[in-house]
PDB file of C-alpha atoms in Angstrom:
ATOM      1  CA  MET A  80     118.462 157.848  53.355  1.00 44.00           C
ATOM      2  CA  ASN A  81     119.629 160.748  51.387  1.00 43.00           C
ATOM      3  CA  ASP A  82     122.087 162.623  53.395  1.00 42.00           C
ATOM      4  CA  GLN A  83     122.278 166.607  53.998  1.00 44.00           C
ATOM      5  CA  THR A  84     124.531 167.647  56.702  1.00 44.00           C
ATOM      6  CA  ALA A  85     123.871 170.810  58.405  1.00 42.00           C
ATOM      7  CA  GLY A  86     127.031 172.625  57.623  1.00 41.00           C
ATOM      8  CA  SER A  87     126.199 172.294  53.595  1.00 42.00           C
ATOM      9  CA  ALA A  88     123.975 174.435  51.573  1.00 38.00           C
ATOM     10  CA  PRO A  89     120.482 172.946  51.013  1.00 43.00           C
ATOM     11  CA  THR A  90     120.302 171.314  47.340  1.00 45.00           C
ATOM     12  CA  ALA A  91     117.470 169.593  45.595  1.00 44.00           C
ATOM     13  CA  CYS A  92     117.106 165.584  46.419  1.00 47.00           C
ATOM     14  CA  LYS A  93     117.619 163.317  43.325  1.00 58.00           C
ATOM     15  CA  ASN A  94     114.708 161.626  44.650  1.00 50.00           C
ATOM     16  CA  ALA A  95     112.065 164.340  44.581  1.00 57.00           C
ATOM     17  CA  PRO A  96     109.910 165.323  46.065  1.00 90.00           C
ATOM     18  CA  VAL A  97     111.053 165.219  49.566  1.00 96.00           C
ATOM     19  CA  ARG A  98     108.630 164.699  52.168  1.00 97.00           C
ATOM     20  CA  TYR A  99     110.403 164.215  55.489  1.00 98.00           C
ATOM     21  CA  ILE A 100     113.644 165.817  56.778  1.00 97.00           C
ATOM     22  CA  LEU A 101     114.517 163.815  59.544  1.00 97.00           C
ATOM     23  CA  PHE A 102     116.455 165.629  62.474  1.00 96.00           C
ATOM     24  CA  PRO A 103     117.503 163.064  64.865  1.00 94.00           C
ATOM     25  CA  GLY A 104     118.928 163.911  68.386  1.00 88.00           C
ATOM     26  CA  ARG A 105     118.617 164.338  71.837  1.00 87.00           C
ATOM     27  CA  HIS A 106     117.635 168.269  71.404  1.00 89.00           C
ATOM     28  CA  HIS A 107     118.621 169.396  74.519  1.00 85.00           C
ATOM     29  CA  LEU A 108     118.756 172.699  72.933  1.00 89.00           C
ATOM     30  CA  VAL A 109     118.172 174.321  69.271  1.00 94.00           C
ATOM     31  CA  THR A 110     120.478 176.704  67.801  1.00 95.00           C
ATOM     32  CA  ASP A 111     119.360 179.551  65.642  1.00 96.00           C
ATOM     33  CA  PHE A 112     121.689 177.974  63.038  1.00 96.00           C
ATOM     34  CA  GLN A 113     119.914 174.714  63.109  1.00 96.00           C
ATOM     35  CA  VAL A 114     116.514 176.758  62.739  1.00 97.00           C
ATOM     36  CA  ARG A 115     118.008 178.627  59.733  1.00 97.00           C
ATOM     37  CA  HIS A 116     119.012 175.548  58.101  1.00 96.00           C
ATOM     38  CA  LEU A 117     115.685 173.778  58.394  1.00 97.00           C
ATOM     39  CA  THR A 118     114.188 176.557  57.303  1.00 98.00           C
ATOM     40  CA  ALA A 119     115.951 176.835  54.045  1.00 97.00           C
ATOM     41  CA  LEU A 120     115.597 173.027  53.682  1.00 97.00           C
ATOM     42  CA  VAL A 121     111.870 173.301  53.911  1.00 97.00           C
ATOM     43  CA  ALA A 122     111.950 176.086  51.652  1.00 97.00           C
ATOM     44  CA  ALA A 123     114.072 174.004  48.995  1.00 97.00           C
ATOM     45  CA  HIS A 124     111.489 171.112  49.492  1.00 97.00           C
ATOM     46  CA  PRO A 125     108.090 172.735  49.921  1.00 96.00           C
ATOM     47  CA  GLY A 126     105.482 170.345  51.463  1.00 96.00           C
ATOM     48  CA  ALA A 127     108.326 168.611  53.609  1.00 98.00           C
ATOM     49  CA  ASP A 128     107.751 168.147  57.559  1.00 98.00           C
ATOM     50  CA  VAL A 129     110.760 168.165  59.681  1.00 98.00           C
ATOM     51  CA  VAL A 130     110.787 165.043  61.576  1.00 98.00           C
ATOM     52  CA  TRP A 131     112.226 165.770  65.132  1.00 97.00           C
ATOM     53  CA  ALA A 132     113.290 162.413  66.577  1.00 95.00           C
ATOM     54  CA  ILE A 133     114.022 163.283  70.398  1.00 94.00           C
ATOM     55  CA  THR A 134     116.281 160.322  71.384  1.00 90.00           C
ATOM     56  CA  SER A 135     116.631 158.726  74.770  1.00 84.00           C
ATOM     57  CA  ALA A 136     113.462 160.474  75.477  1.00 80.00           C
ATOM     58  CA  ASP A 137     112.954 158.095  78.622  1.00 80.00           C
ATOM     59  CA  HIS A 138     116.115 159.185  80.288  1.00 74.00           C
ATOM     60  CA  GLY A 139     116.200 162.707  82.274  1.00 71.00           C
ATOM     61  CA  GLY A 140     118.277 163.746  85.259  1.00 67.00           C
ATOM     62  CA  THR A 141     121.463 162.143  84.005  1.00 73.00           C
ATOM     63  CA  GLN A 142     124.589 163.313  82.774  1.00 73.00           C
ATOM     64  CA  ARG A 143     123.891 162.221  79.362  1.00 77.00           C
ATOM     65  CA  ASN A 144     120.497 163.515  79.495  1.00 78.00           C
ATOM     66  CA  PRO A 145     119.857 166.466  82.082  1.00 79.00           C
ATOM     67  CA  PHE A 146     116.583 167.313  80.844  1.00 84.00           C
ATOM     68  CA  PRO A 147     113.580 164.852  80.463  1.00 86.00           C
ATOM     69  CA  GLY A 148     112.255 163.717  77.066  1.00 87.00           C
ATOM     70  CA  SER A 149     109.015 165.805  77.904  1.00 90.00           C
ATOM     71  CA  ARG A 150     110.873 168.977  78.335  1.00 91.00           C
ATOM     72  CA  ARG A 151     112.819 168.350  75.237  1.00 92.00           C
ATOM     73  CA  LEU A 152     109.824 168.068  73.387  1.00 94.00           C
ATOM     74  CA  GLY A 153     108.221 170.891  74.623  1.00 94.00           C
ATOM     75  CA  LEU A 154     111.346 173.240  73.763  1.00 95.00           C
ATOM     76  CA  VAL A 155     111.162 171.470  70.181  1.00 97.00           C
ATOM     77  CA  GLU A 156     107.761 172.304  69.793  1.00 97.00           C
ATOM     78  CA  ALA A 157     107.980 176.026  70.608  1.00 97.00           C
ATOM     79  CA  VAL A 158     111.036 176.553  68.656  1.00 97.00           C
ATOM     80  CA  ALA A 159     109.340 174.958  65.751  1.00 98.00           C
ATOM     81  CA  ALA A 160     105.947 177.021  66.514  1.00 98.00           C
ATOM     82  CA  SER A 161     107.869 180.191  66.509  1.00 97.00           C
ATOM     83  CA  ALA A 162     109.890 179.639  63.376  1.00 97.00           C
ATOM     84  CA  GLY A 163     106.752 178.551  61.503  1.00 97.00           C
ATOM     85  CA  LEU A 164     108.632 175.021  60.605  1.00 98.00           C
ATOM     86  CA  PRO A 165     106.068 172.134  59.724  1.00 98.00           C
ATOM     87  CA  SER A 166     107.077 169.838  62.277  1.00 98.00           C
ATOM     88  CA  LEU A 167     106.087 166.135  63.387  1.00 98.00           C
ATOM     89  CA  THR A 168     107.705 165.654  66.838  1.00 96.00           C
ATOM     90  CA  PHE A 169     108.516 161.923  68.249  1.00 96.00           C
ATOM     91  CA  LEU A 170     109.727 160.637  71.576  1.00 95.00           C
ATOM     92  CA  ILE A 171     112.295 157.662  71.017  1.00 93.00           C
ATOM     93  CA  ALA A 172     112.930 155.616  73.995  1.00 90.00           C
ATOM     94  CA  ASN A 173     116.486 154.756  74.917  1.00 83.00           C
ATOM     95  CA  ARG A 174     118.354 151.883  73.968  1.00 78.00           C
ATOM     96  CA  ARG A 175     121.735 150.308  74.103  1.00 76.00           C
ATOM     97  CA  PRO A 176     123.971 151.183  71.465  1.00 75.00           C
ATOM     98  CA  LYS A 177     123.167 148.906  68.199  1.00 78.00           C
ATOM     99  CA  ALA A 178     124.302 149.053  64.511  1.00 80.00           C
ATOM    100  CA  ASP A 179     120.624 149.338  63.661  1.00 86.00           C
ATOM    101  CA  PHE A 180     119.815 152.244  65.861  1.00 88.00           C
ATOM    102  CA  ALA A 181     118.556 154.246  62.805  1.00 91.00           C
ATOM    103  CA  HIS A 182     116.430 151.808  61.631  1.00 93.00           C
ATOM    104  CA  TYR A 183     114.866 151.338  65.162  1.00 93.00           C
ATOM    105  CA  VAL A 184     114.147 154.870  65.122  1.00 94.00           C
ATOM    106  CA  ILE A 185     112.495 154.995  61.884  1.00 96.00           C
ATOM    107  CA  GLU A 186     110.427 151.991  62.614  1.00 96.00           C
ATOM    108  CA  GLU A 187     109.494 153.243  65.749  1.00 96.00           C
ATOM    109  CA  ILE A 188     108.239 156.446  64.286  1.00 97.00           C
ATOM    110  CA  ARG A 189     106.291 154.237  61.597  1.00 97.00           C
ATOM    111  CA  THR A 190     104.716 152.160  64.727  1.00 97.00           C
ATOM    112  CA  GLN A 191     103.687 155.460  66.510  1.00 96.00           C
ATOM    113  CA  THR A 192     101.888 157.170  63.597  1.00 97.00           C
ATOM    114  CA  GLY A 193     100.129 153.577  62.608  1.00 96.00           C
ATOM    115  CA  GLY A 194     102.323 153.528  59.397  1.00 95.00           C
ATOM    116  CA  THR A 195     101.255 157.201  57.964  1.00 97.00           C
ATOM    117  CA  VAL A 196     104.822 158.602  58.579  1.00 97.00           C
ATOM    118  CA  ALA A 197     106.787 156.130  56.421  1.00 95.00           C
ATOM    119  CA  MET A 198     110.267 157.249  55.737  1.00 96.00           C
ATOM    120  CA  THR A 199     112.231 155.711  52.853  1.00 94.00           C
ATOM    121  CA  PRO A 200     115.517 156.917  51.082  1.00 91.00           C
ATOM    122  CA  ALA A 201     113.235 158.065  48.332  1.00 94.00           C
ATOM    123  CA  ASN A 202     111.291 160.567  50.532  1.00 96.00           C
ATOM    124  CA  THR A 203     113.478 161.501  53.372  1.00 95.00           C
ATOM    125  CA  LEU A 204     116.395 163.927  53.899  1.00 94.00           C
ATOM    126  CA  VAL A 205     118.447 163.392  56.942  1.00 94.00           C
ATOM    127  CA  ALA A 206     119.620 166.936  58.564  1.00 94.00           C
ATOM    128  CA  CYS A 207     122.551 166.285  60.825  1.00 88.00           C
ATOM    129  CA  SER A 208     126.095 167.771  61.480  1.00 82.00           C
ATOM    130  CA  THR A 209     127.426 164.394  62.739  1.00 85.00           C
ATOM    131  CA  PRO A 210     128.764 162.545  60.076  1.00 88.00           C
ATOM    132  CA  ALA A 211     128.532 159.232  61.955  1.00 84.00           C
ATOM    133  CA  VAL A 212     125.053 159.687  62.586  1.00 83.00           C
ATOM    134  CA  ILE A 213     124.179 160.608  58.769  1.00 84.00           C
ATOM    135  CA  ALA A 214     126.008 157.261  57.745  1.00 86.00           C
ATOM    136  CA  ASP A 215     123.795 155.252  60.050  1.00 87.00           C
ATOM    137  CA  TYR A 216     120.749 156.652  58.221  1.00 85.00           C
TER     138      TYR A 216
END
C-alpha cells in the first residue's frame, strides 16, 4: 500500500485516485492531531473514505485492551461523525502475531463487505505513525 505517516504533510498519491485511507489500530483513543491529519488527507483525496480497522476487537478487559471492541467502535464512530469524516469501521478479531497480519486485516475487511471494499496498493493510503506497521502494509 502507499504509505503516509501521521507526522508528514498530506501529499497527492502517485496512483490517484485514492479511494481508501486505511487507519489500523486498537483505537483506545483518538487524538485531535489524528482527526486533523485524517481531515487533511480526506481533503487532499476527495471521495476517499477513512477505513478504521479496529484490531483485537474481540478482546476487552485485558492490559493490552482495557476496553472491548464495541466500545472502541462507538468511540471511533462518534469521533468520525463529530468531525464529519467519511468513514467505514471494521472490528478485526485478535490473532497471534504473524508476518501476514496486514494481509489478514485487508482480507477480513474484504470478507466483511462481501468484496465491496477491496483495498489495493493503487487505491489505498495507510495513515499511521508507526513505521513498522506502515512497512507491513
